[in-house]
Amino acid sequence: MPLPGGLWWLLCCRRGFTLLHRDYGDGELSGDGDEDEDEETFELRTPSPAGGGRGCPGREQTPLAVWGAPTEEPPGGGVLQSWEETRSLIPEKGPPEEDPDVVVKGWLYREPRGGGARPWLPTRRAWFVLTRDSLDQFSSSGKGARRLGSLVLTSLCSVTGPERRPKETGLWSVTVSGRKHSVRLCSPRQAEAERWGVALREVIASKAPLETPTQLLLRDIQESCGDPEAVALIYRRNPILRHTSGTLYAPLLPLPYGVSAPGPGYAPLREEAVRLFLALQALEGARRPGPLMQGVLQTCRDLPALRDELFLQLAKQTSGPAGPPGPPATHDPAALRYWQLLTCMSCTFRPGGAVRGHLLGHLERTEQALPDTELAEYARFIRRALGRTRGRELVPSLAEISALSRRQELLCTVHCPGAGACPVAIDSHTTAGEVARELVGRLGLARSRNAFALYEQRGAQERALAGGTLVADVLTRFENLAAEEAGLDDSPDSGWRLCLRLHGPLHPEGLSPDSHELPFLFEQAHALLLRGRPPPPDDTLRALAALRLQSLHRDFSPRAPLPRLDRLLPPSAPPREDPPRPGGGGAGAAAAVLGGWKRLRGMGRAEAMAAYLALAAQCPGFGAARYDVLELSTEPGGGTPQKLCLGLGAKAMSLSRPGETEPIHSVSYGHVAACQLMGPHTLALRVGESQLLLQSPQVEEIMQLVNAYLPNPSSERPSSSPSPPCQDLPDTSPPSQHPGLDEPQGQSGCLGQLQD
């Protein structure tokens, strides 16, 4: 039946069209098979000379199909079941032979609905014809064959396969998905299934991209951005752009039909888009909105196609029911939840071009209409964040979400050997390099010849962070690891933490006795030696232990309580249960340490620290980092990659076989001409005229460290803005045999407290 002219105009005109043309109440999300077609969207097709047709140009059209009961049985036996679409406005076509738009045709088996879950159901054989506009099923291949159904093909349709389903039948299947239903076509020949799959994909790819009514309205708003009254009129006439408490039955943006989202637990994209809107509405009454916000953000991270959709949904829910810019109660905590989630989104993802333009315009209109309000503050914060966000590796942690909801910075703690715990204010865009530079400036190390970097550390494990790594992502990873390991290890050192440490060769020369750098490097060097990086000779270890005792406790006194040996020597040194005690009876190593300490009488504290650093720097491989690598052959058709251990020391790098200490290759950094990445896990080192290719999952860290060791002039670091002072952390280490002397006296707090 032809449509009245007024109704045609209403459907095709951009202004005034809406998906939410009535109040749907608080109903649950309807399934695809239960929706009323009139409540969502329409497809209009008019006859054309080629048998095709078009509806409103640029509109998303919904493939509708009706399959009548067949009057004759197709070859192969069985009565075809109808494809249960609600109606079709597709004109009847002539016999397949006379259609000039035919792309491919042939006999195929069609798996009945539910056949994937019930493989015992028999497949039905039918004659299929693919045209430039639709996939049609006929009762036979001859003239006068009855068309049993059609599936309209648009740019949103999708094709999967071929795949063997089920394996017992030996049939190969190709699945084409429309708005409501999917059709699985089967063939006993893989080549035939592949031919249909390629043809279907080519037809779908040739279709013009469809636009939803929301996209057309966004274009109208963009074209009218210089006329506030016209923009307000568009909002008033189109409830789809405004806050609603009703249910959204379809996405605001065109999302492909039938495409399953990756990962377990996710529905097809279009269904996930509607679920996101239900999650937004649940935010209003949530007692703990943080986990719900984090779940929404995680969905957008896992399904990038939904990010712009959520940006538009949030722009909609932060526009008042009578038009922009805000919900009815501007100070209602429930209404502010939308702004808080939009803040988190803007600090995590970058919206696409058209969505970004609409969002920026929405924020600007909010600032202009509601100046000096909390909504205007949120709008300014979001606008600044959109200019800085470059994409996140992980979604914000719960602590970051809480800070962003208040438009505040996040305070993170960085542990500095000899300086205690230093709080650093960061935001979602702060990098590890920026934090390292700030701490270097605060600790008075800006003019040092030594290089420093931010590390993540847990016990003896530590990894350097690339300068561009977002600290907020690192904190989220720590939060996730803590949640996964909850209850498995409750020891004080079981968690990951951030620390600032030496990154590159140690330069102990020219350190001022009054500088903060001396005690800082002293504690760093001692921490490396305790981890056995590397274990120096026994006599050197004992001399270092004596120098440490002199620097911490001054001259030897028989009445002074002494720390355990494991606080002075690495675990490979003498047994931990033998603390050094005056007067004999202890281990030989303990006696040697005490003897060396006695000989240092009169040496000042700064002098002992400087001597300790000078002696440590002379140890072979001091501070060397070790990595398991694969050495690749550079010759064409080279042999099998060789497993090796790469050691990066202060003066040279070496390659040794696993489990061996003697290197098979060693080269000083002065002979390394270049160090660069050749792929995701491949590093190229050019040494003279030869090239060394190494593979490792830690190639970025290796490259940073090698470049730090390469000879280059030390550049002056910029000073940083003031931040909260360093603070003492509560001592969480287990009690020792000598309470009060397990930690060096005067070694907690800021570096200034270390100086006499």
PDB file of C-alpha atoms in Angstrom, residues 388-548:
ATOM      1  CA  ARG A 388      45.531  15.854  25.606  1.00  0.00           C
ATOM      2  CA  THR A 389      44.197  12.305  25.433  1.00  0.00           C
ATOM      3  CA  ARG A 390      46.158  10.049  23.071  1.00  0.00           C
ATOM      4  CA  GLY A 391      44.680   6.689  24.039  1.00  0.00           C
ATOM      5  CA  ARG A 392      45.167   4.456  27.046  1.00  0.00           C
ATOM      6  CA  GLU A 393      46.562   0.967  27.459  1.00  0.00           C
ATOM      7  CA  LEU A 394      44.169   0.273  30.353  1.00  0.00           C
ATOM      8  CA  VAL A 395      41.010   1.877  31.670  1.00  0.00           C
ATOM      9  CA  PRO A 396      41.318   4.103  34.764  1.00  0.00           C
ATOM     10  CA  SER A 397      41.680   2.493  38.168  1.00  0.00           C
ATOM     11  CA  LEU A 398      38.980   2.981  40.784  1.00  0.00           C
ATOM     12  CA  ALA A 399      41.185   5.549  42.528  1.00  0.00           C
ATOM     13  CA  GLU A 400      41.601   7.471  39.267  1.00  0.00           C
ATOM     14  CA  ILE A 401      37.852   7.315  38.555  1.00  0.00           C
ATOM     15  CA  SER A 402      37.196   8.748  42.015  1.00  0.00           C
ATOM     16  CA  ALA A 403      39.677  11.580  41.401  1.00  0.00           C
ATOM     17  CA  LEU A 404      38.307  12.329  37.915  1.00  0.00           C
ATOM     18  CA  SER A 405      34.755  12.432  39.277  1.00  0.00           C
ATOM     19  CA  ARG A 406      35.894  15.321  41.476  1.00  0.00           C
ATOM     20  CA  ARG A 407      38.041  16.843  38.697  1.00  0.00           C
ATOM     21  CA  GLN A 408      41.121  16.407  40.870  1.00  0.00           C
ATOM     22  CA  GLU A 409      44.618  15.110  40.356  1.00  0.00           C
ATOM     23  CA  LEU A 410      45.640  11.680  41.576  1.00  0.00           C
ATOM     24  CA  LEU A 411      48.378  11.362  44.185  1.00  0.00           C
ATOM     25  CA  CYS A 412      50.814   8.497  43.555  1.00  0.00           C
ATOM     26  CA  THR A 413      53.746   7.442  45.715  1.00  0.00           C
ATOM     27  CA  VAL A 414      57.254   6.964  44.328  1.00  0.00           C
ATOM     28  CA  HIS A 415      59.877   5.312  46.530  1.00  0.00           C
ATOM     29  CA  CYS A 416      63.349   6.822  46.307  1.00  0.00           C
ATOM     30  CA  PRO A 417      66.266   4.988  47.988  1.00  0.00           C
ATOM     31  CA  GLY A 418      67.525   7.202  50.757  1.00  0.00           C
ATOM     32  CA  ALA A 419      64.678   9.672  50.262  1.00  0.00           C
ATOM     33  CA  GLY A 420      61.729   7.714  51.581  1.00  0.00           C
ATOM     34  CA  ALA A 421      58.342   7.963  49.899  1.00  0.00           C
ATOM     35  CA  CYS A 422      57.696  10.947  47.654  1.00  0.00           C
ATOM     36  CA  PRO A 423      54.069  11.737  46.728  1.00  0.00           C
ATOM     37  CA  VAL A 424      53.649  13.049  43.184  1.00  0.00           C
ATOM     38  CA  ALA A 425      50.480  14.636  41.825  1.00  0.00           C
ATOM     39  CA  ILE A 426      49.592  13.207  38.409  1.00  0.00           C
ATOM     40  CA  ASP A 427      46.660  13.257  36.027  1.00  0.00           C
ATOM     41  CA  SER A 428      45.490  10.812  33.368  1.00  0.00           C
ATOM     42  CA  HIS A 429      48.059  12.131  30.889  1.00  0.00           C
ATOM     43  CA  THR A 430      51.218  12.244  33.057  1.00  0.00           C
ATOM     44  CA  THR A 431      54.061  10.119  31.715  1.00  0.00           C
ATOM     45  CA  ALA A 432      56.792   8.214  33.531  1.00  0.00           C
ATOM     46  CA  GLY A 433      59.389  10.549  32.024  1.00  0.00           C
ATOM     47  CA  GLU A 434      57.603  13.594  33.444  1.00  0.00           C
ATOM     48  CA  VAL A 435      57.456  12.059  36.930  1.00  0.00           C
ATOM     49  CA  ALA A 436      61.148  11.122  36.779  1.00  0.00           C
ATOM     50  CA  ARG A 437      62.111  14.653  35.714  1.00  0.00           C
ATOM     51  CA  GLU A 438      60.029  16.173  38.497  1.00  0.00           C
ATOM     52  CA  LEU A 439      61.620  13.991  41.156  1.00  0.00           C
ATOM     53  CA  VAL A 440      65.097  14.593  39.777  1.00  0.00           C
ATOM     54  CA  GLY A 441      64.466  18.327  40.138  1.00  0.00           C
ATOM     55  CA  ARG A 442      62.976  18.015  43.623  1.00  0.00           C
ATOM     56  CA  LEU A 443      65.898  15.898  44.845  1.00  0.00           C
ATOM     57  CA  GLY A 444      68.517  18.313  43.518  1.00  0.00           C
ATOM     58  CA  LEU A 445      69.804  15.917  40.833  1.00  0.00           C
ATOM     59  CA  ALA A 446      69.125  18.094  37.802  1.00  0.00           C
ATOM     60  CA  ARG A 447      72.811  18.717  37.030  1.00  0.00           C
ATOM     61  CA  SER A 448      73.965  15.178  37.775  1.00  0.00           C
ATOM     62  CA  ARG A 449      76.027  13.209  35.259  1.00  0.00           C
ATOM     63  CA  ASN A 450      73.971  10.149  36.188  1.00  0.00           C
ATOM     64  CA  ALA A 451      70.690   9.257  34.512  1.00  0.00           C
ATOM     65  CA  PHE A 452      67.579   8.278  36.455  1.00  0.00           C
ATOM     66  CA  ALA A 453      64.304   6.656  35.442  1.00  0.00           C
ATOM     67  CA  LEU A 454      61.044   5.457  36.925  1.00  0.00           C
ATOM     68  CA  TYR A 455      60.859   1.718  37.622  1.00  0.00           C
ATOM     69  CA  GLU A 456      58.102  -0.625  38.721  1.00  0.00           C
ATOM     70  CA  GLN A 457      59.379  -2.903  41.461  1.00  0.00           C
ATOM     71  CA  ARG A 458      58.261  -5.835  43.572  1.00  0.00           C
ATOM     72  CA  GLY A 459      60.885  -7.433  45.769  1.00  0.00           C
ATOM     73  CA  ALA A 460      63.814  -8.374  43.537  1.00  0.00           C
ATOM     74  CA  GLN A 461      61.787  -7.836  40.355  1.00  0.00           C
ATOM     75  CA  GLU A 462      62.014  -4.479  38.655  1.00  0.00           C
ATOM     76  CA  ARG A 463      61.306  -3.111  35.187  1.00  0.00           C
ATOM     77  CA  ALA A 464      62.172   0.256  33.719  1.00  0.00           C
ATOM     78  CA  LEU A 465      59.206   2.261  32.435  1.00  0.00           C
ATOM     79  CA  ALA A 466      59.477   3.873  29.030  1.00  0.00           C
ATOM     80  CA  GLY A 467      59.454   7.646  29.202  1.00  0.00           C
ATOM     81  CA  GLY A 468      56.130   7.877  27.374  1.00  0.00           C
ATOM     82  CA  THR A 469      54.349   5.311  29.572  1.00  0.00           C
ATOM     83  CA  LEU A 470      51.256   6.735  31.244  1.00  0.00           C
ATOM     84  CA  VAL A 471      51.650   6.436  35.007  1.00  0.00           C
ATOM     85  CA  ALA A 472      47.879   6.089  35.370  1.00  0.00           C
ATOM     86  CA  ASP A 473      48.036   2.901  33.286  1.00  0.00           C
ATOM     87  CA  VAL A 474      50.765   1.533  35.545  1.00  0.00           C
ATOM     88  CA  LEU A 475      48.667   2.226  38.649  1.00  0.00           C
ATOM     89  CA  THR A 476      45.698   0.444  37.047  1.00  0.00           C
ATOM     90  CA  ARG A 477      47.911  -2.567  36.348  1.00  0.00           C
ATOM     91  CA  PHE A 478      49.040  -2.579  39.986  1.00  0.00           C
ATOM     92  CA  GLU A 479      45.383  -2.470  41.090  1.00  0.00           C
ATOM     93  CA  ASN A 480      44.464  -5.367  38.806  1.00  0.00           C
ATOM     94  CA  LEU A 481      47.412  -7.483  39.953  1.00  0.00           C
ATOM     95  CA  ALA A 482      46.578  -6.812  43.600  1.00  0.00           C
ATOM     96  CA  ALA A 483      42.978  -7.922  42.997  1.00  0.00           C
ATOM     97  CA  GLU A 484      44.118 -11.112  41.218  1.00  0.00           C
ATOM     98  CA  GLU A 485      46.615 -11.995  43.952  1.00  0.00           C
ATOM     99  CA  ALA A 486      44.419 -11.025  46.909  1.00  0.00           C
ATOM    100  CA  GLY A 487      44.929 -13.548  49.714  1.00  0.00           C
ATOM    101  CA  LEU A 488      47.777 -15.356  47.925  1.00  0.00           C
ATOM    102  CA  ASP A 489      50.642 -13.384  49.452  1.00  0.00           C
ATOM    103  CA  ASP A 490      50.160 -10.972  52.346  1.00  0.00           C
ATOM    104  CA  SER A 491      53.838 -10.184  52.923  1.00  0.00           C
ATOM    105  CA  PRO A 492      54.819  -6.487  53.001  1.00  0.00           C
ATOM    106  CA  ASP A 493      56.907  -6.746  49.812  1.00  0.00           C
ATOM    107  CA  SER A 494      54.320  -8.695  47.796  1.00  0.00           C
ATOM    108  CA  GLY A 495      52.869  -5.671  45.981  1.00  0.00           C
ATOM    109  CA  TRP A 496      54.214  -3.665  43.073  1.00  0.00           C
ATOM    110  CA  ARG A 497      55.348  -0.096  43.606  1.00  0.00           C
ATOM    111  CA  LEU A 498      56.973   2.760  41.721  1.00  0.00           C
ATOM    112  CA  CYS A 499      60.548   3.747  42.458  1.00  0.00           C
ATOM    113  CA  LEU A 500      63.130   6.147  41.089  1.00  0.00           C
ATOM    114  CA  ARG A 501      66.519   4.607  40.502  1.00  0.00           C
ATOM    115  CA  LEU A 502      69.742   4.902  38.583  1.00  0.00           C
ATOM    116  CA  HIS A 503      69.255   4.197  34.889  1.00  0.00           C
ATOM    117  CA  GLY A 504      72.546   3.717  33.142  1.00  0.00           C
ATOM    118  CA  PRO A 505      76.223   3.825  34.144  1.00  0.00           C
ATOM    119  CA  LEU A 506      77.223   5.056  37.582  1.00  0.00           C
ATOM    120  CA  HIS A 507      79.419   8.180  37.632  1.00  0.00           C
ATOM    121  CA  PRO A 508      80.676   8.539  41.233  1.00  0.00           C
ATOM    122  CA  GLU A 509      83.308  11.125  40.330  1.00  0.00           C
ATOM    123  CA  GLY A 510      83.022  14.670  41.554  1.00  0.00           C
ATOM    124  CA  LEU A 511      80.122  14.159  43.957  1.00  0.00           C
ATOM    125  CA  SER A 512      79.909  16.905  46.549  1.00  0.00           C
ATOM    126  CA  PRO A 513      79.906  15.665  50.176  1.00  0.00           C
ATOM    127  CA  ASP A 514      77.002  18.012  50.869  1.00  0.00           C
ATOM    128  CA  SER A 515      74.900  17.041  47.845  1.00  0.00           C
ATOM    129  CA  HIS A 516      71.710  15.004  48.015  1.00  0.00           C
ATOM    130  CA  GLU A 517      73.000  12.868  45.162  1.00  0.00           C
ATOM    131  CA  LEU A 518      75.677  11.173  47.271  1.00  0.00           C
ATOM    132  CA  PRO A 519      73.353   9.437  49.781  1.00  0.00           C
ATOM    133  CA  PHE A 520      70.843   8.780  46.992  1.00  0.00           C
ATOM    134  CA  LEU A 521      73.393   6.913  44.857  1.00  0.00           C
ATOM    135  CA  PHE A 522      74.816   5.255  47.962  1.00  0.00           C
ATOM    136  CA  GLU A 523      71.461   3.639  48.773  1.00  0.00           C
ATOM    137  CA  GLN A 524      70.903   2.723  45.117  1.00  0.00           C
ATOM    138  CA  ALA A 525      74.273   1.000  44.841  1.00  0.00           C
ATOM    139  CA  HIS A 526      73.689  -0.920  48.053  1.00  0.00           C
ATOM    140  CA  ALA A 527      70.236  -2.072  46.865  1.00  0.00           C
ATOM    141  CA  LEU A 528      71.781  -3.387  43.632  1.00  0.00           C
ATOM    142  CA  LEU A 529      74.496  -5.264  45.505  1.00  0.00           C
ATOM    143  CA  LEU A 530      71.972  -6.872  47.857  1.00  0.00           C
ATOM    144  CA  ARG A 531      70.161  -8.206  44.775  1.00  0.00           C
ATOM    145  CA  GLY A 532      73.431  -9.757  43.584  1.00  0.00           C
ATOM    146  CA  ARG A 533      73.861  -7.524  40.530  1.00  0.00           C
ATOM    147  CA  PRO A 534      76.522  -8.759  40.297  1.00  0.00           C
ATOM    148  CA  PRO A 535      78.035 -10.610  43.290  1.00  0.00           C
ATOM    149  CA  PRO A 536      81.530  -9.102  43.674  1.00  0.00           C
ATOM    150  CA  PRO A 537      84.470 -11.108  45.071  1.00  0.00           C
ATOM    151  CA  ASP A 538      84.282 -11.928  48.777  1.00  0.00           C
ATOM    152  CA  ASP A 539      86.993  -9.471  49.819  1.00  0.00           C
ATOM    153  CA  THR A 540      85.235  -6.662  47.944  1.00  0.00           C
ATOM    154  CA  LEU A 541      81.896  -7.565  49.543  1.00  0.00           C
ATOM    155  CA  ARG A 542      83.430  -7.412  53.022  1.00  0.00           C
ATOM    156  CA  ALA A 543      85.096  -4.090  52.300  1.00  0.00           C
ATOM    157  CA  LEU A 544      81.773  -2.681  51.058  1.00  0.00           C
ATOM    158  CA  ALA A 545      79.991  -3.991  54.162  1.00  0.00           C
ATOM    159  CA  ALA A 546      82.576  -2.304  56.401  1.00  0.00           C
ATOM    160  CA  LEU A 547      82.198   0.989  54.529  1.00  0.00           C
ATOM    161  CA  ARG A 548      78.423   0.809  54.892  1.00  0.00           C
TER     162      ARG A 548
END
